CSV table of C-alpha atoms and ligand atoms in Angstrom, one decimal:
chain,number,residue,atom,x,y,z
A,1,UNK,CA,46.5,-20.6,33.4
A,2,UNK,CA,47.5,-17.5,31.4
A,3,UNK,CA,50.2,-19.6,29.7
A,4,UNK,CA,47.6,-22.2,28.7
A,5,UNK,CA,45.5,-19.6,26.9
A,6,UNK,CA,48.4,-17.6,25.5
A,7,UNK,CA,49.6,-21.0,24.0
A,8,UNK,CA,46.1,-21.9,22.8
A,9,UNK,CA,45.5,-18.5,21.1
A,10,UNK,CA,46.6,-19.3,17.6
A,11,UNK,CA,44.7,-22.6,17.6
A,12,UNK,CA,41.6,-21.4,19.6
A,13,UNK,CA,39.3,-21.3,16.6
A,14,UNK,CA,40.1,-25.0,15.9
A,15,UNK,CA,38.2,-25.9,19.1
A,16,UNK,CA,35.1,-25.3,17.1
A,17,UNK,CA,34.2,-27.1,13.8
A,18,UNK,CA,33.5,-23.6,12.4
A,19,UNK,CA,34.4,-20.8,14.7
A,20,UNK,CA,33.0,-18.0,12.5
A,21,UNK,CA,29.6,-19.7,12.5
A,22,UNK,CA,29.8,-20.1,16.3
A,23,UNK,CA,30.5,-16.4,16.7
A,24,UNK,CA,27.3,-15.6,14.9
A,25,UNK,CA,25.2,-18.4,16.5
A,26,UNK,CA,26.4,-17.6,20.0
A,27,UNK,CA,25.8,-13.9,19.5
A,28,UNK,CA,22.2,-14.6,18.3
A,29,UNK,CA,21.5,-17.0,21.2
A,30,UNK,CA,22.8,-14.7,23.9
A,31,UNK,CA,21.0,-11.7,22.3
A,32,UNK,CA,17.7,-13.7,22.4
A,33,UNK,CA,18.3,-14.5,26.0
A,34,UNK,CA,19.1,-10.8,26.8
A,35,UNK,CA,15.9,-9.7,25.0
A,36,UNK,CA,13.8,-12.1,27.0
A,37,UNK,CA,15.4,-11.3,30.4
A,38,UNK,CA,16.5,-7.6,30.2
A,39,UNK,CA,14.8,-6.3,27.1
A,40,UNK,CA,16.2,-2.7,26.9
A,41,UNK,CA,19.9,-3.7,27.3
A,42,UNK,CA,22.4,-2.0,25.1
A,43,UNK,CA,25.7,-1.9,27.0
A,44,UNK,CA,27.4,-5.3,27.6
A,45,UNK,CA,30.6,-6.2,29.4
A,46,UNK,CA,32.3,-9.6,28.7
A,47,UNK,CA,34.8,-10.3,31.5
A,48,UNK,CA,36.4,-13.4,30.0
A,49,UNK,CA,36.1,-12.8,26.2
A,50,UNK,CA,39.0,-14.9,25.1
A,51,UNK,CA,39.4,-14.4,21.3
A,52,UNK,CA,36.0,-12.8,21.2
A,53,UNK,CA,33.6,-15.6,20.5
A,54,UNK,CA,30.6,-14.1,22.2
A,55,UNK,CA,31.8,-10.4,22.4
A,56,UNK,CA,32.3,-10.1,18.7
A,57,UNK,CA,29.0,-11.8,17.9
A,58,UNK,CA,27.1,-9.5,20.2
A,59,UNK,CA,28.9,-6.3,18.9
A,60,UNK,CA,27.9,-7.4,15.3
A,61,UNK,CA,24.3,-7.4,16.5
A,62,UNK,CA,24.5,-3.7,17.5
A,63,UNK,CA,25.3,-3.9,21.2
A,64,UNK,CA,27.9,-1.7,22.7
A,65,UNK,CA,30.4,-4.2,24.0
A,66,UNK,CA,33.4,-3.8,26.3
A,67,UNK,CA,35.4,-7.0,26.5
A,68,UNK,CA,38.4,-8.1,28.7
A,69,UNK,CA,40.4,-11.2,29.5
A,70,UNK,CA,43.4,-12.2,31.5
A,71,UNK,CA,45.3,-13.5,28.5
A,72,UNK,CA,47.2,-10.7,26.6
A,73,UNK,CA,47.6,-13.0,23.5
A,74,UNK,CA,43.9,-13.7,23.3
A,75,UNK,CA,43.1,-10.0,23.6
A,76,UNK,CA,45.6,-9.3,20.8
A,77,UNK,CA,43.9,-11.9,18.5
A,78,UNK,CA,40.4,-10.7,19.5
A,79,UNK,CA,41.2,-7.2,18.4
A,80,UNK,CA,42.3,-8.6,15.0
A,81,UNK,CA,39.2,-10.8,14.6
A,82,UNK,CA,37.0,-7.8,15.4
A,83,UNK,CA,38.8,-5.7,12.9
A,84,UNK,CA,38.5,-8.3,10.2
A,85,UNK,CA,34.7,-8.3,10.7
A,86,UNK,CA,34.3,-4.5,11.0
A,87,UNK,CA,33.0,-5.1,14.5
A,88,UNK,CA,33.4,-2.2,16.9
A,89,UNK,CA,34.1,-3.0,20.5
A,90,UNK,CA,36.7,-2.2,23.1
A,91,UNK,CA,39.2,-4.8,24.4
A,92,UNK,CA,41.5,-4.7,27.4
A,93,UNK,CA,43.4,-7.0,29.7
A,94,UNK,CA,41.8,-7.5,33.1
A,95,UNK,CA,41.4,-10.2,35.8
A,96,UNK,CA,37.7,-10.6,36.3
A,97,UNK,CA,38.3,-10.4,40.0
A,98,UNK,CA,39.2,-6.8,39.4
A,99,UNK,CA,36.5,-6.0,36.9
A,100,UNK,CA,34.8,-3.1,38.8
A,101,UNK,CA,38.0,-1.2,39.4
A,102,UNK,CA,38.9,-1.7,35.7
A,103,UNK,CA,35.6,-1.2,33.9
A,104,UNK,CA,33.4,0.8,36.5
A,105,UNK,CA,29.6,0.7,36.7
A,106,UNK,CA,26.8,1.2,34.3
A,107,UNK,CA,26.5,-2.0,32.2
A,108,UNK,CA,23.1,-3.5,31.3
A,109,UNK,CA,24.5,-7.0,31.1
A,110,UNK,CA,27.8,-8.6,32.4
A,111,UNK,CA,28.8,-11.9,30.8
A,112,UNK,CA,31.3,-14.7,31.5
A,113,UNK,CA,30.9,-17.4,28.9
A,114,UNK,CA,32.2,-20.9,28.2
A,115,UNK,CA,33.4,-22.2,31.5
A,116,UNK,CA,35.7,-19.3,32.4
A,117,UNK,CA,34.6,-18.9,36.1
A,118,UNK,CA,35.7,-22.5,37.0
A,119,UNK,CA,39.3,-21.5,36.2
A,120,UNK,CA,39.0,-19.7,39.6
A,121,UNK,CA,39.9,-22.5,42.0
A,122,UNK,CA,38.1,-21.5,45.2
A,123,UNK,CA,34.6,-20.4,46.2
A,124,UNK,CA,36.1,-17.2,47.6
A,125,UNK,CA,37.7,-16.3,44.3
A,126,UNK,CA,34.5,-17.1,42.4
A,127,UNK,CA,32.5,-15.0,44.8
A,128,UNK,CA,34.9,-12.2,44.5
A,129,UNK,CA,34.6,-12.2,40.6
A,130,UNK,CA,30.7,-12.4,40.9
A,131,UNK,CA,30.7,-9.5,43.3
A,132,UNK,CA,32.8,-7.5,40.8
A,133,UNK,CA,30.4,-8.4,38.0
A,134,UNK,CA,27.4,-7.4,40.0
A,135,UNK,CA,29.1,-4.0,40.9
A,136,UNK,CA,29.6,-3.4,37.1
A,137,UNK,CA,25.8,-3.7,36.6
A,138,UNK,CA,23.3,-0.9,36.5
A,139,UNK,CA,20.2,-1.4,38.8
A,140,UNK,CA,18.0,-4.0,37.0
A,141,UNK,CA,20.9,-5.2,34.9
A,142,UNK,CA,21.6,-8.9,34.2
A,143,UNK,CA,24.5,-11.3,34.9
A,144,UNK,CA,25.0,-14.3,32.5
A,145,UNK,CA,27.4,-17.2,33.3
A,146,UNK,CA,27.8,-20.2,31.0
A,147,UNK,CA,29.6,-23.3,32.3
A,148,UNK,CA,30.1,-27.0,31.8
A,149,UNK,CA,27.6,-29.2,33.5
A,150,UNK,CA,30.0,-30.9,35.9
A,151,UNK,CA,27.3,-32.9,37.5
A,152,UNK,CA,27.0,-34.9,34.3
A,153,UNK,CA,30.8,-35.4,33.8
A,154,UNK,CA,32.4,-38.7,34.8
A,155,UNK,CA,35.1,-38.4,37.6
A,156,UNK,CA,38.4,-40.3,37.4
A,157,UNK,CA,41.8,-40.4,35.8
A,158,UNK,CA,42.9,-40.7,32.2
A,159,UNK,CA,39.6,-39.5,30.9
A,160,UNK,CA,39.6,-38.7,27.2
A,161,UNK,CA,37.5,-35.9,25.8
A,162,UNK,CA,37.6,-35.9,22.0
A,163,UNK,CA,37.1,-32.6,20.1
A,164,UNK,CA,37.4,-34.0,16.6
A,165,UNK,CA,39.5,-33.4,13.5
A,166,UNK,CA,40.0,-30.1,11.6
A,167,UNK,CA,41.7,-29.5,8.3
A,168,UNK,CA,43.2,-26.1,7.6
A,169,UNK,CA,45.9,-24.8,5.2
A,170,UNK,CA,47.2,-28.3,4.3
A,171,UNK,CA,47.4,-29.4,7.9
A,172,UNK,CA,45.2,-31.9,9.7
A,173,UNK,CA,44.7,-31.4,13.5
A,174,UNK,CA,43.4,-34.1,15.9
A,175,UNK,CA,42.2,-32.4,19.1
A,176,UNK,CA,41.5,-34.1,22.4
A,177,UNK,CA,41.8,-33.4,26.1
A,178,UNK,CA,42.9,-35.8,28.9
A,179,UNK,CA,41.5,-35.1,32.4
A,180,UNK,CA,42.8,-36.3,35.7
A,181,UNK,CA,40.5,-35.7,38.7
A,182,UNK,CA,41.6,-35.1,42.2
A,183,UNK,CA,38.5,-34.5,44.3
A,184,UNK,CA,36.6,-31.5,42.9
A,185,UNK,CA,39.6,-30.4,40.8
A,186,UNK,CA,41.0,-31.8,37.6
A,187,UNK,CA,44.2,-31.2,35.6
A,188,UNK,CA,43.6,-31.2,31.9
A,189,UNK,CA,46.0,-31.5,29.0
A,190,UNK,CA,44.8,-30.2,25.7
A,191,UNK,CA,46.6,-32.1,22.8
A,192,UNK,CA,46.7,-30.8,19.3
A,193,UNK,CA,48.3,-33.4,17.0
A,194,UNK,CA,49.2,-31.6,13.8
A,195,UNK,CA,50.0,-33.5,10.6
A,196,UNK,CA,51.4,-31.7,7.5
A,197,UNK,CA,49.4,-33.4,4.8
A,198,UNK,CA,52.0,-32.8,2.1
A,199,UNK,CA,55.1,-34.0,4.1
A,200,UNK,CA,53.3,-36.2,6.6
A,201,UNK,CA,55.4,-34.6,9.3
A,202,UNK,CA,53.6,-34.8,12.7
A,203,UNK,CA,54.1,-32.7,15.8
A,204,UNK,CA,52.1,-32.6,19.0
A,205,UNK,CA,51.4,-29.5,21.0
A,206,UNK,CA,50.2,-30.0,24.6
A,207,UNK,CA,48.9,-27.4,26.9
A,208,UNK,CA,48.1,-27.8,30.6
A,209,UNK,CA,45.6,-26.2,32.9
A,210,UNK,CA,43.4,-26.9,36.0
A,211,UNK,CA,39.7,-26.5,36.6
A,212,UNK,CA,37.4,-26.6,39.6
A,213,UNK,CA,34.5,-28.8,38.7
A,214,UNK,CA,32.0,-26.7,40.5
A,215,UNK,CA,28.3,-27.6,40.2
A,216,UNK,CA,25.8,-25.2,38.7
A,217,UNK,CA,23.8,-25.5,42.0
A,218,UNK,CA,26.8,-24.2,43.9
A,219,UNK,CA,27.4,-21.4,41.4
A,220,UNK,CA,23.8,-20.3,41.7
A,221,UNK,CA,24.3,-20.1,45.5
A,222,UNK,CA,27.4,-18.0,45.0
A,223,UNK,CA,25.6,-15.7,42.6
A,224,UNK,CA,22.9,-15.2,45.3
A,225,UNK,CA,25.6,-14.5,47.9
A,226,UNK,CA,27.1,-11.9,45.5
A,227,UNK,CA,23.8,-10.0,45.7
A,228,UNK,CA,22.1,-11.1,42.5
A,229,UNK,CA,18.4,-11.9,42.5
A,230,UNK,CA,16.1,-14.2,40.7
A,231,UNK,CA,19.1,-16.5,40.1
A,232,UNK,CA,18.4,-19.6,38.1
A,233,UNK,CA,19.7,-22.1,35.6
A,234,UNK,CA,18.4,-21.9,32.0
A,235,UNK,CA,18.8,-24.9,29.8
A,236,UNK,CA,18.4,-25.3,26.0
A,237,UNK,CA,19.3,-21.8,24.9
A,238,UNK,CA,23.0,-22.1,24.5
A,239,UNK,CA,25.4,-25.0,24.1
A,240,UNK,CA,26.0,-25.0,27.8
A,241,UNK,CA,23.8,-24.4,30.9
A,242,UNK,CA,23.3,-20.7,31.4
A,243,UNK,CA,23.0,-19.2,34.8
A,244,UNK,CA,21.3,-15.8,35.1
A,245,UNK,CA,20.8,-13.3,37.9
A,246,UNK,CA,19.6,-9.7,38.2
A,247,UNK,CA,20.9,-6.8,40.2
A,248,UNK,CA,18.0,-5.3,42.2
A,249,UNK,CA,16.4,-2.3,40.5
B,301,LIG,C1,37.3,-21.5,27.8
B,301,LIG,S1,37.9,-19.8,27.6
B,301,LIG,C2,36.4,-19.0,27.0
B,301,LIG,C3,36.7,-17.7,26.3
B,301,LIG,C4,35.6,-17.0,25.5
B,301,LIG,N1,34.5,-16.7,26.4
B,301,LIG,C5,35.1,-17.9,24.4
B,301,LIG,O1,34.1,-18.6,24.6
B,301,LIG,O2,35.8,-18.0,23.4
B,301,LIG,C6,38.1,-19.3,29.2
B,301,LIG,C7,38.6,-17.9,29.3
B,301,LIG,O3,38.7,-17.4,30.7
B,301,LIG,C8,39.8,-16.6,30.8
B,301,LIG,N2,40.1,-16.4,32.2
B,301,LIG,C9,40.4,-17.3,33.1
B,301,LIG,N3,40.6,-16.8,34.3
B,301,LIG,C10,40.3,-15.4,34.2
B,301,LIG,C11,40.4,-14.3,35.1
B,301,LIG,N4,40.7,-14.5,36.4
B,301,LIG,N5,40.0,-13.1,34.6
B,301,LIG,C12,39.7,-13.0,33.3
B,301,LIG,N6,39.7,-14.0,32.4
B,301,LIG,C13,40.0,-15.2,32.8
B,301,LIG,C14,40.8,-17.3,30.0
B,301,LIG,O4,41.9,-16.4,29.7
B,301,LIG,C15,40.0,-17.7,28.8
B,301,LIG,O5,40.1,-16.7,27.8
């Protein structure tokens, strides 16, 4: 899994049609949610920040953000992206299953966005991560999880998920994933077909990972088991379903 994201790091922004715009938009959307649910929040922890899509967006809105991820390469790039935008936030490498030992308590909001939790392949591991996220929260603080809506995804083999075409620095990239389900799990290969528009040379980069297609209903149950209250799914505020829960005051 770490290899997958280390390999993906230089291309990560290409997953979005305009990553920079997504940084701003996702920051605004999460900030609006935070202001509605936990209005006085200032201190945010992102436990799966990747290259910083949400963490940088939130820091640019004035939140004090600590951000970590398992992938050292993503953290290295996130630091550079933050620097390029004059965004001040701290980055470190950490497995979210160890978030409390690493970050300690006192956060107003703890976040794991864009389908990171389903990289943990058992309910036990997801529960462990959620317990760590809860422990990092101050009393009355909020947990935000955003995930794919797996109940709406077709199951099967050889499923193609197109991501589109991007053009950058004289290169054209065709992006797509191929999914192969086995029960509740699926193996994915993320293909980047890169064409040099000047020479027409083509090369293909393929990265492989595995996901647990856990339902949002089961994730909400695990959030409750982890000690979060008022757990529920919120739709229409982010590009994915958002699950929220609050640590008792
Ligand atoms: C789809 S990416 C989302 C990254 C980021 N939130 C974004 O939207 O750009 C999933 C992220 O989860 C991270 N991840 C997976 N398992 C993790 C773990 N056990 N602890 C911390 N991060 C993890 C990966 O390294 C990757 O950066």
